[in-house]
């Protein structure tokens, strides 16, 4: 649990993120699909030796293994062959304002391929951003149709890491469990510089207007008054589209 306005160390931020990142692969979160900061250290991914060893996949090497029932019926995994290239412009129209973002498909083809596929299937439309953190870690977390923090598309995506990732304001990154290759559909948008280990795939950047929207949402805090909880200003992803 976050208890301070600014982190005393990256370790404190990592501990707080353990619950933040229990997102796509439910099987890695325990029997009930939930995880607390004391269940599994968020450093588990780096200890495995996988983080930081990513190399861009060759054709057909994006693996999207099934991990259970999807939050939305009829969702299909993207093709293993990366079909998206270059920069992809995304418009996230929310109840709090419009958030524009640019995705980097050359750097993170598997992640962007999955995100674009979910957008095209309407997976995100009408879903609620279920989590806002306001101390130590400064993010708005979205992408779970169940708004519980445990929902996903029914498959996992591979980490795409160089080991040099940082998370300044405006970063768009994938959430995950503490285990490698456990992302799904949930993502977070950073509205203030946040110290995190390089274990979360950065696949895009939010534009200045979108960052302003995020900061306005964050200024209202959480609905519980705690530093970690649903945003007091509801943020519904009305539509998500690419161009």
PDB file of N, CA, C and O in Angstrom, residues 203-232:
ATOM      1  N   UNK A 203       5.110   0.921 -24.792  1.00  0.00           N
ATOM      2  CA  UNK A 203       4.743   0.754 -26.188  1.00  0.00           C
ATOM      3  C   UNK A 203       4.188   2.017 -26.838  1.00  0.00           C
ATOM      4  O   UNK A 203       3.755   1.997 -27.984  1.00  0.00           O
ATOM      5  N   UNK A 204       4.235   3.141 -26.109  1.00  0.00           N
ATOM      6  CA  UNK A 204       3.761   4.370 -26.714  1.00  0.00           C
ATOM      7  C   UNK A 204       3.895   5.571 -25.805  1.00  0.00           C
ATOM      8  O   UNK A 204       4.392   5.469 -24.676  1.00  0.00           O
ATOM      9  N   UNK A 205       3.464   6.709 -26.325  1.00  0.00           N
ATOM     10  CA  UNK A 205       3.517   7.965 -25.589  1.00  0.00           C
ATOM     11  C   UNK A 205       2.187   8.696 -25.720  1.00  0.00           C
ATOM     12  O   UNK A 205       1.599   8.750 -26.805  1.00  0.00           O
ATOM     13  N   UNK A 206       1.735   9.267 -24.617  1.00  0.00           N
ATOM     14  CA  UNK A 206       0.516  10.071 -24.602  1.00  0.00           C
ATOM     15  C   UNK A 206       0.860  11.492 -25.020  1.00  0.00           C
ATOM     16  O   UNK A 206       1.928  12.015 -24.662  1.00  0.00           O
ATOM     17  N   UNK A 207      -0.013  12.148 -25.773  1.00  0.00           N
ATOM     18  CA  UNK A 207       0.267  13.512 -26.214  1.00  0.00           C
ATOM     19  C   UNK A 207       0.012  14.520 -25.086  1.00  0.00           C
ATOM     20  O   UNK A 207      -0.484  14.174 -24.011  1.00  0.00           O
ATOM     21  N   UNK A 208       0.370  15.779 -25.340  1.00  0.00           N
ATOM     22  CA  UNK A 208       0.280  16.808 -24.300  1.00  0.00           C
ATOM     23  C   UNK A 208      -1.158  17.040 -23.843  1.00  0.00           C
ATOM     24  O   UNK A 208      -1.419  17.215 -22.646  1.00  0.00           O
ATOM     25  N   UNK A 209      -2.083  17.040 -24.790  1.00  0.00           N
ATOM     26  CA  UNK A 209      -3.486  17.239 -24.419  1.00  0.00           C
ATOM     27  C   UNK A 209      -3.982  16.079 -23.568  1.00  0.00           C
ATOM     28  O   UNK A 209      -4.721  16.278 -22.587  1.00  0.00           O
ATOM     29  N   UNK A 210      -3.566  14.872 -23.913  1.00  0.00           N
ATOM     30  CA  UNK A 210      -3.953  13.705 -23.131  1.00  0.00           C
ATOM     31  C   UNK A 210      -3.354  13.730 -21.742  1.00  0.00           C
ATOM     32  O   UNK A 210      -4.001  13.344 -20.755  1.00  0.00           O
ATOM     33  N   UNK A 211      -2.100  14.181 -21.648  1.00  0.00           N
ATOM     34  CA  UNK A 211      -1.441  14.280 -20.351  1.00  0.00           C
ATOM     35  C   UNK A 211      -2.186  15.272 -19.453  1.00  0.00           C
ATOM     36  O   UNK A 211      -2.340  15.050 -18.244  1.00  0.00           O
ATOM     37  N   UNK A 212      -2.680  16.346 -20.043  1.00  0.00           N
ATOM     38  CA  UNK A 212      -3.462  17.317 -19.269  1.00  0.00           C
ATOM     39  C   UNK A 212      -4.723  16.676 -18.725  1.00  0.00           C
ATOM     40  O   UNK A 212      -5.101  16.893 -17.561  1.00  0.00           O
ATOM     41  N   UNK A 213      -5.384  15.860 -19.533  1.00  0.00           N
ATOM     42  CA  UNK A 213      -6.582  15.149 -19.076  1.00  0.00           C
ATOM     43  C   UNK A 213      -6.240  14.241 -17.898  1.00  0.00           C
ATOM     44  O   UNK A 213      -6.948  14.212 -16.885  1.00  0.00           O
ATOM     45  N   UNK A 214      -5.155  13.498 -18.030  1.00  0.00           N
ATOM     46  CA  UNK A 214      -4.744  12.589 -16.949  1.00  0.00           C
ATOM     47  C   UNK A 214      -4.478  13.358 -15.658  1.00  0.00           C
ATOM     48  O   UNK A 214      -4.865  12.920 -14.567  1.00  0.00           O
ATOM     49  N   UNK A 215      -3.808  14.492 -15.767  1.00  0.00           N
ATOM     50  CA  UNK A 215      -3.481  15.267 -14.572  1.00  0.00           C
ATOM     51  C   UNK A 215      -4.728  15.858 -13.930  1.00  0.00           C
ATOM     52  O   UNK A 215      -4.809  15.973 -12.696  1.00  0.00           O
ATOM     53  N   UNK A 216      -5.707  16.214 -14.745  1.00  0.00           N
ATOM     54  CA  UNK A 216      -6.958  16.727 -14.186  1.00  0.00           C
ATOM     55  C   UNK A 216      -7.697  15.628 -13.423  1.00  0.00           C
ATOM     56  O   UNK A 216      -8.265  15.870 -12.355  1.00  0.00           O
ATOM     57  N   UNK A 217      -7.679  14.432 -13.969  1.00  0.00           N
ATOM     58  CA  UNK A 217      -8.295  13.293 -13.277  1.00  0.00           C
ATOM     59  C   UNK A 217      -7.560  13.027 -11.967  1.00  0.00           C
ATOM     60  O   UNK A 217      -8.169  12.823 -10.912  1.00  0.00           O
ATOM     61  N   UNK A 218      -6.229  13.037 -12.032  1.00  0.00           N
ATOM     62  CA  UNK A 218      -5.423  12.754 -10.844  1.00  0.00           C
ATOM     63  C   UNK A 218      -5.625  13.809  -9.762  1.00  0.00           C
ATOM     64  O   UNK A 218      -5.586  13.501  -8.563  1.00  0.00           O
ATOM     65  N   UNK A 219      -5.843  15.055 -10.167  1.00  0.00           N
ATOM     66  CA  UNK A 219      -6.010  16.136  -9.191  1.00  0.00           C
ATOM     67  C   UNK A 219      -7.229  15.921  -8.311  1.00  0.00           C
ATOM     68  O   UNK A 219      -7.270  16.388  -7.164  1.00  0.00           O
ATOM     69  N   UNK A 220      -8.218  15.187  -8.829  1.00  0.00           N
ATOM     70  CA  UNK A 220      -9.424  14.912  -8.038  1.00  0.00           C
ATOM     71  C   UNK A 220      -9.248  13.718  -7.119  1.00  0.00           C
ATOM     72  O   UNK A 220     -10.128  13.421  -6.300  1.00  0.00           O
ATOM     73  N   UNK A 221      -8.135  13.007  -7.237  1.00  0.00           N
ATOM     74  CA  UNK A 221      -7.842  11.897  -6.346  1.00  0.00           C
ATOM     75  C   UNK A 221      -8.707  10.676  -6.607  1.00  0.00           C
ATOM     76  O   UNK A 221      -9.342  10.539  -7.656  1.00  0.00           O
ATOM     77  N   UNK A 222      -8.733   9.801  -5.630  1.00  0.00           N
ATOM     78  CA  UNK A 222      -9.497   8.563  -5.743  1.00  0.00           C
ATOM     79  C   UNK A 222     -10.853   8.706  -5.064  1.00  0.00           C
ATOM     80  O   UNK A 222     -11.062   9.591  -4.228  1.00  0.00           O
ATOM     81  N   UNK A 223     -11.753   7.807  -5.395  1.00  0.00           N
ATOM     82  CA  UNK A 223     -13.095   7.855  -4.812  1.00  0.00           C
ATOM     83  C   UNK A 223     -13.093   7.508  -3.336  1.00  0.00           C
ATOM     84  O   UNK A 223     -14.029   7.847  -2.609  1.00  0.00           O
ATOM     85  N   UNK A 224     -12.052   6.837  -2.889  1.00  0.00           N
ATOM     86  CA  UNK A 224     -11.956   6.445  -1.482  1.00  0.00           C
ATOM     87  C   UNK A 224     -11.156   7.432  -0.645  1.00  0.00           C
ATOM     88  O   UNK A 224     -11.127   7.326   0.583  1.00  0.00           O
ATOM     89  N   UNK A 225     -10.488   8.383  -1.314  1.00  0.00           N
ATOM     90  CA  UNK A 225      -9.613   9.306  -0.607  1.00  0.00           C
ATOM     91  C   UNK A 225      -8.257   8.715  -0.301  1.00  0.00           C
ATOM     92  O   UNK A 225      -7.390   9.392   0.264  1.00  0.00           O
ATOM     93  N   UNK A 226      -8.041   7.462  -0.684  1.00  0.00           N
ATOM     94  CA  UNK A 226      -6.759   6.797  -0.480  1.00  0.00           C
ATOM     95  C   UNK A 226      -5.854   7.045  -1.683  1.00  0.00           C
ATOM     96  O   UNK A 226      -6.327   7.424  -2.763  1.00  0.00           O
ATOM     97  N   UNK A 227      -4.548   6.832  -1.535  1.00  0.00           N
ATOM     98  CA  UNK A 227      -3.633   7.077  -2.655  1.00  0.00           C
ATOM     99  C   UNK A 227      -3.696   6.029  -3.753  1.00  0.00           C
ATOM    100  O   UNK A 227      -2.990   6.135  -4.752  1.00  0.00           O
ATOM    101  N   UNK A 228      -4.532   5.016  -3.591  1.00  0.00           N
ATOM    102  CA  UNK A 228      -4.623   3.919  -4.549  1.00  0.00           C
ATOM    103  C   UNK A 228      -6.063   3.433  -4.577  1.00  0.00           C
ATOM    104  O   UNK A 228      -6.551   2.873  -3.600  1.00  0.00           O
ATOM    105  N   UNK A 229      -6.755   3.691  -5.681  1.00  0.00           N
ATOM    106  CA  UNK A 229      -8.139   3.259  -5.761  1.00  0.00           C
ATOM    107  C   UNK A 229      -8.787   3.757  -7.030  1.00  0.00           C
ATOM    108  O   UNK A 229      -8.136   4.352  -7.897  1.00  0.00           O
ATOM    109  N   UNK A 230     -10.086   3.523  -7.187  1.00  0.00           N
ATOM    110  CA  UNK A 230     -10.782   4.026  -8.380  1.00  0.00           C
ATOM    111  C   UNK A 230     -10.720   5.547  -8.423  1.00  0.00           C
ATOM    112  O   UNK A 230     -10.803   6.208  -7.388  1.00  0.00           O
ATOM    113  N   UNK A 231     -10.554   6.135  -9.601  1.00  0.00           N
ATOM    114  CA  UNK A 231     -10.515   7.594  -9.676  1.00  0.00           C
ATOM    115  C   UNK A 231     -11.850   8.206  -9.254  1.00  0.00           C
ATOM    116  O   UNK A 231     -12.913   7.677  -9.580  1.00  0.00           O
ATOM    117  N   UNK A 232     -11.781   9.325  -8.517  1.00  0.00           N
ATOM    118  CA  UNK A 232     -13.002  10.017  -8.089  1.00  0.00           C
ATOM    119  C   UNK A 232     -13.762  10.539  -9.296  1.00  0.00           C
ATOM    120  O   UNK A 232     -15.003  10.579  -9.302  1.00  0.00           O
TER     121      UNK A 232
END
